[in-house]
Short mmCIF file of C-alpha atoms in Angstrom, two decimals:
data_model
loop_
_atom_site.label_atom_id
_atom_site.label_comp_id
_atom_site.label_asym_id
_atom_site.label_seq_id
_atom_site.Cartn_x
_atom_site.Cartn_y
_atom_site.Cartn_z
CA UNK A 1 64.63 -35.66 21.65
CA UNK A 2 66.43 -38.12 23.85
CA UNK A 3 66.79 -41.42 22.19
CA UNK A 4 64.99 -44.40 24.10
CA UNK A 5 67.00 -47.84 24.75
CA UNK A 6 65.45 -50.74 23.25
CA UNK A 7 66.30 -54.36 22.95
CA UNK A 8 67.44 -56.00 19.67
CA UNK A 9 68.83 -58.96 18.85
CA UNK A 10 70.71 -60.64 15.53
CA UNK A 11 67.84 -62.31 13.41
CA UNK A 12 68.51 -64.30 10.10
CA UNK A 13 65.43 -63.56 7.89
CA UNK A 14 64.01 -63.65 4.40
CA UNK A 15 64.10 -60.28 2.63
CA UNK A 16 60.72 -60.87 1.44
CA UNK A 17 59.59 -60.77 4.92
CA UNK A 18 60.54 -56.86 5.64
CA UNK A 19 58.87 -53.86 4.57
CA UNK A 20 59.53 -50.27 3.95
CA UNK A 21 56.81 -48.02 5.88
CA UNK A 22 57.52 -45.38 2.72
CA UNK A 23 53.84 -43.70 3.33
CA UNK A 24 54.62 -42.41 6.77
CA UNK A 25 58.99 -41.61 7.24
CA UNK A 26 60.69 -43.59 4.94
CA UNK A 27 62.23 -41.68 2.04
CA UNK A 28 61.42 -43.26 -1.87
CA UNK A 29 63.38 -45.86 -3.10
CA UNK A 30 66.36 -44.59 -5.05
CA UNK A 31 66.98 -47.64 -7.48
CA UNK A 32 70.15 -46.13 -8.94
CA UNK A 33 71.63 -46.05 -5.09
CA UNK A 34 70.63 -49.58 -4.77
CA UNK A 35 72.44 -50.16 -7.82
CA UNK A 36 75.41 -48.69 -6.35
CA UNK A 37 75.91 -50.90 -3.25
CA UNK A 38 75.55 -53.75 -5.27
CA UNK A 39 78.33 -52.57 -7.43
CA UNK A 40 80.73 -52.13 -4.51
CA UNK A 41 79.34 -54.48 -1.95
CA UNK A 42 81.59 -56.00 0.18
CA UNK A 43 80.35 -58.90 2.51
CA UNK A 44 83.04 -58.13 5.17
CA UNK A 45 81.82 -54.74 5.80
CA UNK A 46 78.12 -54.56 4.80
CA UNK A 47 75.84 -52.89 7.50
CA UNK A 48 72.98 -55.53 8.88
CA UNK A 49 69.54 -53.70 8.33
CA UNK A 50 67.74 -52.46 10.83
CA UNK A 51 64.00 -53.75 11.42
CA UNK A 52 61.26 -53.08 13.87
CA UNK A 53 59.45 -55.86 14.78
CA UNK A 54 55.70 -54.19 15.52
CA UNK A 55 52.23 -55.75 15.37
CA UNK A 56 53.68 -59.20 14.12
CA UNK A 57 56.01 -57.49 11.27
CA UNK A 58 58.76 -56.74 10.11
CA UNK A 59 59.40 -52.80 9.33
CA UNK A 60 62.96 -51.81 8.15
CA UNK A 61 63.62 -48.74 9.34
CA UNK A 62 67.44 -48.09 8.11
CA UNK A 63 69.15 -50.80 4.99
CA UNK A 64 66.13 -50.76 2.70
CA UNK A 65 68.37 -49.92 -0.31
CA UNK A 66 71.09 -53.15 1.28
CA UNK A 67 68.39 -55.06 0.81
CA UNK A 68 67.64 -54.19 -2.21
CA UNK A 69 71.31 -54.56 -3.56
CA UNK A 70 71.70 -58.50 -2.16
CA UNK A 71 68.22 -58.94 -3.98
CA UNK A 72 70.26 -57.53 -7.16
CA UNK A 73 73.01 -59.42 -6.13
CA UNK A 74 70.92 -63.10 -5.74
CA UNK A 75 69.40 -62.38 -9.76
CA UNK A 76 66.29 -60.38 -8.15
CA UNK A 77 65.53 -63.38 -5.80
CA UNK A 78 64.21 -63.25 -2.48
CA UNK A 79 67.40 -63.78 0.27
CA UNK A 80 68.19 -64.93 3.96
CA UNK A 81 69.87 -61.90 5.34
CA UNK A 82 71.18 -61.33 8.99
CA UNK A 83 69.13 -58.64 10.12
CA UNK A 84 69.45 -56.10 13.88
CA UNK A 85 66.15 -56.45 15.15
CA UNK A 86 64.55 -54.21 17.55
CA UNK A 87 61.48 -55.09 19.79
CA UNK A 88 58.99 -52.50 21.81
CA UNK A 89 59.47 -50.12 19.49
CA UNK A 90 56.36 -47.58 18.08
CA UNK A 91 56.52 -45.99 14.13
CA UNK A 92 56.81 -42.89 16.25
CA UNK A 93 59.86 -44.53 17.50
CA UNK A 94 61.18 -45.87 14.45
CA UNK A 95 60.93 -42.61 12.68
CA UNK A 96 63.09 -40.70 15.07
CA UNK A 97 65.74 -43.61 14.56
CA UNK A 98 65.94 -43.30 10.62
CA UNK A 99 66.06 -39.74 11.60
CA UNK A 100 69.42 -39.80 13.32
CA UNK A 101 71.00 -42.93 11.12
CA UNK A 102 74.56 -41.91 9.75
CA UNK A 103 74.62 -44.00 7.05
CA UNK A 104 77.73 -43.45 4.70
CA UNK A 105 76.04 -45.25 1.66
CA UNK A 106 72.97 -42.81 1.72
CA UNK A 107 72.90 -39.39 4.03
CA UNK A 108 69.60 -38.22 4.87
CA UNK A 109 68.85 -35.00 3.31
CA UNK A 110 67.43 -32.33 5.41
CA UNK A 111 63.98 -32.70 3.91
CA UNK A 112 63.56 -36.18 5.04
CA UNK A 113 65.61 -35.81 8.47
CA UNK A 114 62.85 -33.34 9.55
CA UNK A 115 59.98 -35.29 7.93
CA UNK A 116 61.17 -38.65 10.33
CA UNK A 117 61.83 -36.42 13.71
CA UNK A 118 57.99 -34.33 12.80
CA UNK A 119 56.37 -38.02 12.23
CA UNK A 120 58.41 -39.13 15.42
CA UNK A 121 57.12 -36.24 17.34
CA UNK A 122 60.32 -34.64 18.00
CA UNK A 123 59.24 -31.06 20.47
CA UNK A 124 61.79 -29.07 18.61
CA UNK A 125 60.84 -30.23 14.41
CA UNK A 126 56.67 -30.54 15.00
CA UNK A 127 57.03 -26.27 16.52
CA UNK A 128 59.58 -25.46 13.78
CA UNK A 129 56.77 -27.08 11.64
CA UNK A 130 53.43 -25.41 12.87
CA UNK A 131 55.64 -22.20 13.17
CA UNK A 132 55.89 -21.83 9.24
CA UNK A 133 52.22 -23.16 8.88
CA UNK A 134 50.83 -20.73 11.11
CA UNK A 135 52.24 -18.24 8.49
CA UNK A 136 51.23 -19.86 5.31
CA UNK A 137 54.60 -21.73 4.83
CA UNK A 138 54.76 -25.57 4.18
CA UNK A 139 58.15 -27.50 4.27
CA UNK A 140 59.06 -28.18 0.73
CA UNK A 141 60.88 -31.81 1.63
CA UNK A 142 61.35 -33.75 -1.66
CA UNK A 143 62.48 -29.72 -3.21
CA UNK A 144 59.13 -29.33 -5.52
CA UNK A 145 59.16 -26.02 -5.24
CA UNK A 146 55.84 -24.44 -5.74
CA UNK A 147 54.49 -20.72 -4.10
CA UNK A 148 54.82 -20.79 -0.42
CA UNK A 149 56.78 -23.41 -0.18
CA UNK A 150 60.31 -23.43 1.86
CA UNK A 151 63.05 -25.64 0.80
CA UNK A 152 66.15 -25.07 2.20
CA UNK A 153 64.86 -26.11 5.58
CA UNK A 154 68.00 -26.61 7.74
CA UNK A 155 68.63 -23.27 6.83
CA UNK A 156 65.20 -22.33 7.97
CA UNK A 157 65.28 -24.31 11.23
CA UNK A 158 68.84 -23.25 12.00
CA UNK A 159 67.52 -19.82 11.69
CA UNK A 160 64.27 -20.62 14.04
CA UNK A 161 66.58 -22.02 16.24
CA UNK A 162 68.74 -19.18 17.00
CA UNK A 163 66.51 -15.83 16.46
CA UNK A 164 63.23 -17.87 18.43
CA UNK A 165 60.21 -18.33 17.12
CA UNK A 166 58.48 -14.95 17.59
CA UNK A 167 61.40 -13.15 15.43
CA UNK A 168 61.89 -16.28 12.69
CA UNK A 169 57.77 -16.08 12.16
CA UNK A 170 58.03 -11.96 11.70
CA UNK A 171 60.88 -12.47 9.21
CA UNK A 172 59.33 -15.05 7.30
CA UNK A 173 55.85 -13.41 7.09
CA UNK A 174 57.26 -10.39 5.86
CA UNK A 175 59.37 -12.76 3.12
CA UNK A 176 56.50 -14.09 2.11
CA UNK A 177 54.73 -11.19 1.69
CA UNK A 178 57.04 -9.24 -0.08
CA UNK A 179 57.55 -11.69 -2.91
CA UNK A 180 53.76 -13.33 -2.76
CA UNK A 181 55.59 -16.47 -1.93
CA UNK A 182 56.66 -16.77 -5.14
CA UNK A 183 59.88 -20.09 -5.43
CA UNK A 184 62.75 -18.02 -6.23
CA UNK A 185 62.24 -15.43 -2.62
CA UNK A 186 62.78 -18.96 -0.61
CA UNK A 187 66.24 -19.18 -1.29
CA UNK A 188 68.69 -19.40 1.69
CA UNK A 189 70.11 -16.48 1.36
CA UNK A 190 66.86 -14.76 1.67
CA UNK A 191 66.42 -16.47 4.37
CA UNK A 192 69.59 -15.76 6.34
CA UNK A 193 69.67 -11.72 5.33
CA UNK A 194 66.02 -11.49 6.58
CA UNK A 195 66.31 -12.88 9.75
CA UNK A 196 69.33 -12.06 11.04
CA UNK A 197 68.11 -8.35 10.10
CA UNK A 198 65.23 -8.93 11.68
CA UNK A 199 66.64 -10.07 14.81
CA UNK A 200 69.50 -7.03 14.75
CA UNK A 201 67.20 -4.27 14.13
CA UNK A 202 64.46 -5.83 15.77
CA UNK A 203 63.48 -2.68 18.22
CA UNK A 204 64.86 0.05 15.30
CA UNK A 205 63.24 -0.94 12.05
CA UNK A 206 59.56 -0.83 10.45
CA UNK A 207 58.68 -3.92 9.34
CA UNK A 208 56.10 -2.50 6.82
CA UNK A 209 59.08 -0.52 5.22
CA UNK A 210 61.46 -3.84 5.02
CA UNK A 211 58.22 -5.59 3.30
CA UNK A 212 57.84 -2.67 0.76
CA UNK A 213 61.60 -1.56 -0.04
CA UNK A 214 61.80 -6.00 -0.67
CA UNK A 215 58.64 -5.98 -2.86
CA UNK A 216 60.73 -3.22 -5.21
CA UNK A 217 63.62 -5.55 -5.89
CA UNK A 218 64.09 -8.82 -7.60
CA UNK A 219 63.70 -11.86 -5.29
CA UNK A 220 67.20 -13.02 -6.64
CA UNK A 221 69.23 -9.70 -5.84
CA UNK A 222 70.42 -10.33 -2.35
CA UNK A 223 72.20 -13.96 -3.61
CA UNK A 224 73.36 -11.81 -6.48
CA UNK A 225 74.80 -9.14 -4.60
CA UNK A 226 76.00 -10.80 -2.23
CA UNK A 227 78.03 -12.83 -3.94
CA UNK A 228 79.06 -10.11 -6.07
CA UNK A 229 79.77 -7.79 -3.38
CA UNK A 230 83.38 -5.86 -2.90
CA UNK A 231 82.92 -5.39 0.45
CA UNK A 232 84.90 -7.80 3.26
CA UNK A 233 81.76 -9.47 4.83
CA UNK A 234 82.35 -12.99 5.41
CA UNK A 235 79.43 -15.76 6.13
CA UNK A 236 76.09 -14.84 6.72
CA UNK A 237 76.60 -11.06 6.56
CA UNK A 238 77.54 -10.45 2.83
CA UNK A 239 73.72 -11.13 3.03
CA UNK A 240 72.31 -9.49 5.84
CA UNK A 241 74.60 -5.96 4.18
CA UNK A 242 72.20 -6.52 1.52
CA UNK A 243 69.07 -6.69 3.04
CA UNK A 244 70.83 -3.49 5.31
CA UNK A 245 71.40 -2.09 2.27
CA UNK A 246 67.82 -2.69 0.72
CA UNK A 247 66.16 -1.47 3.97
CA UNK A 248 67.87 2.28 3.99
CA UNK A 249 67.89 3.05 0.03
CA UNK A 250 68.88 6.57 0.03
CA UNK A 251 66.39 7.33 2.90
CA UNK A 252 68.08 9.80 5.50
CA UNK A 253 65.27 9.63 7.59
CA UNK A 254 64.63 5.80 7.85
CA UNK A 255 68.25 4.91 7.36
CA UNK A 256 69.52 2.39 10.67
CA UNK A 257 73.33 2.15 11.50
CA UNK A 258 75.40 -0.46 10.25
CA UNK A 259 76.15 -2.26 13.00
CA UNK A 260 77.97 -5.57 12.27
#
């Protein structure tokens, strides 16, 4: 999504006049983190918050836990504190900003990266989203786990991202299938060996016999494997051999070529 220019200017104001929109994009407040900055805070190179100033407030959008830390810092007493303040801006807007902040104190995980750019309306996070809901599959963001629920999601959307949509939702409806869904079968390396096979094989294999020969092992095997594995594969492909490997058994008939 291409970032919009908007006008800001340097505001002094009280930190009891900001807020933290937590129930749409903001992630929770982490009070050890805020602990943290205090410890190490350094007036000559603090960061000045970021706030939106929408519908006559003030919404910080990026330095809630710097505010925090000069509250800790002034014996948990409200503070004048110099402030970047953007005008014009939507939530919408906002959110997409938090989403691509670069903050060295606090990196945004991928959970909540993708949670900002879907609120924001970002084309490329909302499709990756309705792609894994049209299949049963909800974006695990704070890493809950729970059936049917995805968690390593860069993984996920890198994979969208470079196999398309059409392949990614084939290869994750048959992961889900194969394993019910259950926490363990969303691991990453799942993820990776079933799409990239997917995508490789797509006009060779039968996806009801990739479902099946999956449902016979343990959701865990292709991590295990694959990092056990004696053979040179570097990267993604010590786990695509093993869903390769999976696929064939000692089938003759249904065995594919190796082909990477």
């Amino acid at each position: 999504m291409k970032t919009k220019n908007f006008t800001y200017r340097e505001m002094t104001l009280s930190s009891a006049q900001v807020e933290v929109p937590r129930e749409t994009y903001q992630r929770s407040f982490n009070a050890q983190r805020a602990r943290k900055i205090a410890d190490e805070f350094d007036e000559r190179i603090a960061n000045e918050p970021k706030v939106s100033y929408r519908d006559g407030r003030y919404f910080v959008f990026d330095g809630q836990h710097t505010i925090a830390a000069r509250k800790l810092l002034n014996d948990g007493n409200d503070l004048p504190i110099k402030c970047r303040v953007y005008f014009g801006m939507t939530e919408q807007d906002e959110a997409v900003l938090f989403a691509q902040q670069f903050g060295v104190s606090a990196p945004l995980s991928a959970g909540a990266r993708i949670r900002a750019l879907i609120f924001g309306g970002d084309p490329i996070a909302t499709a990756f989203l309705k792609a894994n809901n049209d299949i049963g599959i909800q974006l695990d963001y704070d890493q809950e786990r729970g059936r049917n629920r995805i968690g390593c999601i860069q993984t996920a959307l890198n994979a969208y991202c470079k196999i398309g949509e059409e392949r990614y939702k084939e290869a994750m409806a048959i992961l889900k299938a194969a394993w019910n869904g259950e926490p363990d079968s969303f691991r990453s390396e799942n993820v990776i060996g079933i799409t990239r096979f997917v995508d490789l094989y797509h006009e060779e294999y039968n996806p009801h016999r990739l479902m099946t020969r999956l449902r016979h092992v343990d959701p865990l095997s292709i991590y295990r494997e694959g990092r056990a594995t004696g053979i040179n594969l570097a990267g993604y492909k010590k786990y695509l051999y093993q869903v390769y490997r999976i696929y064939n058994g000692n089938s003759r008939k249904h065995s594919l070529p190796l082909k990477f």
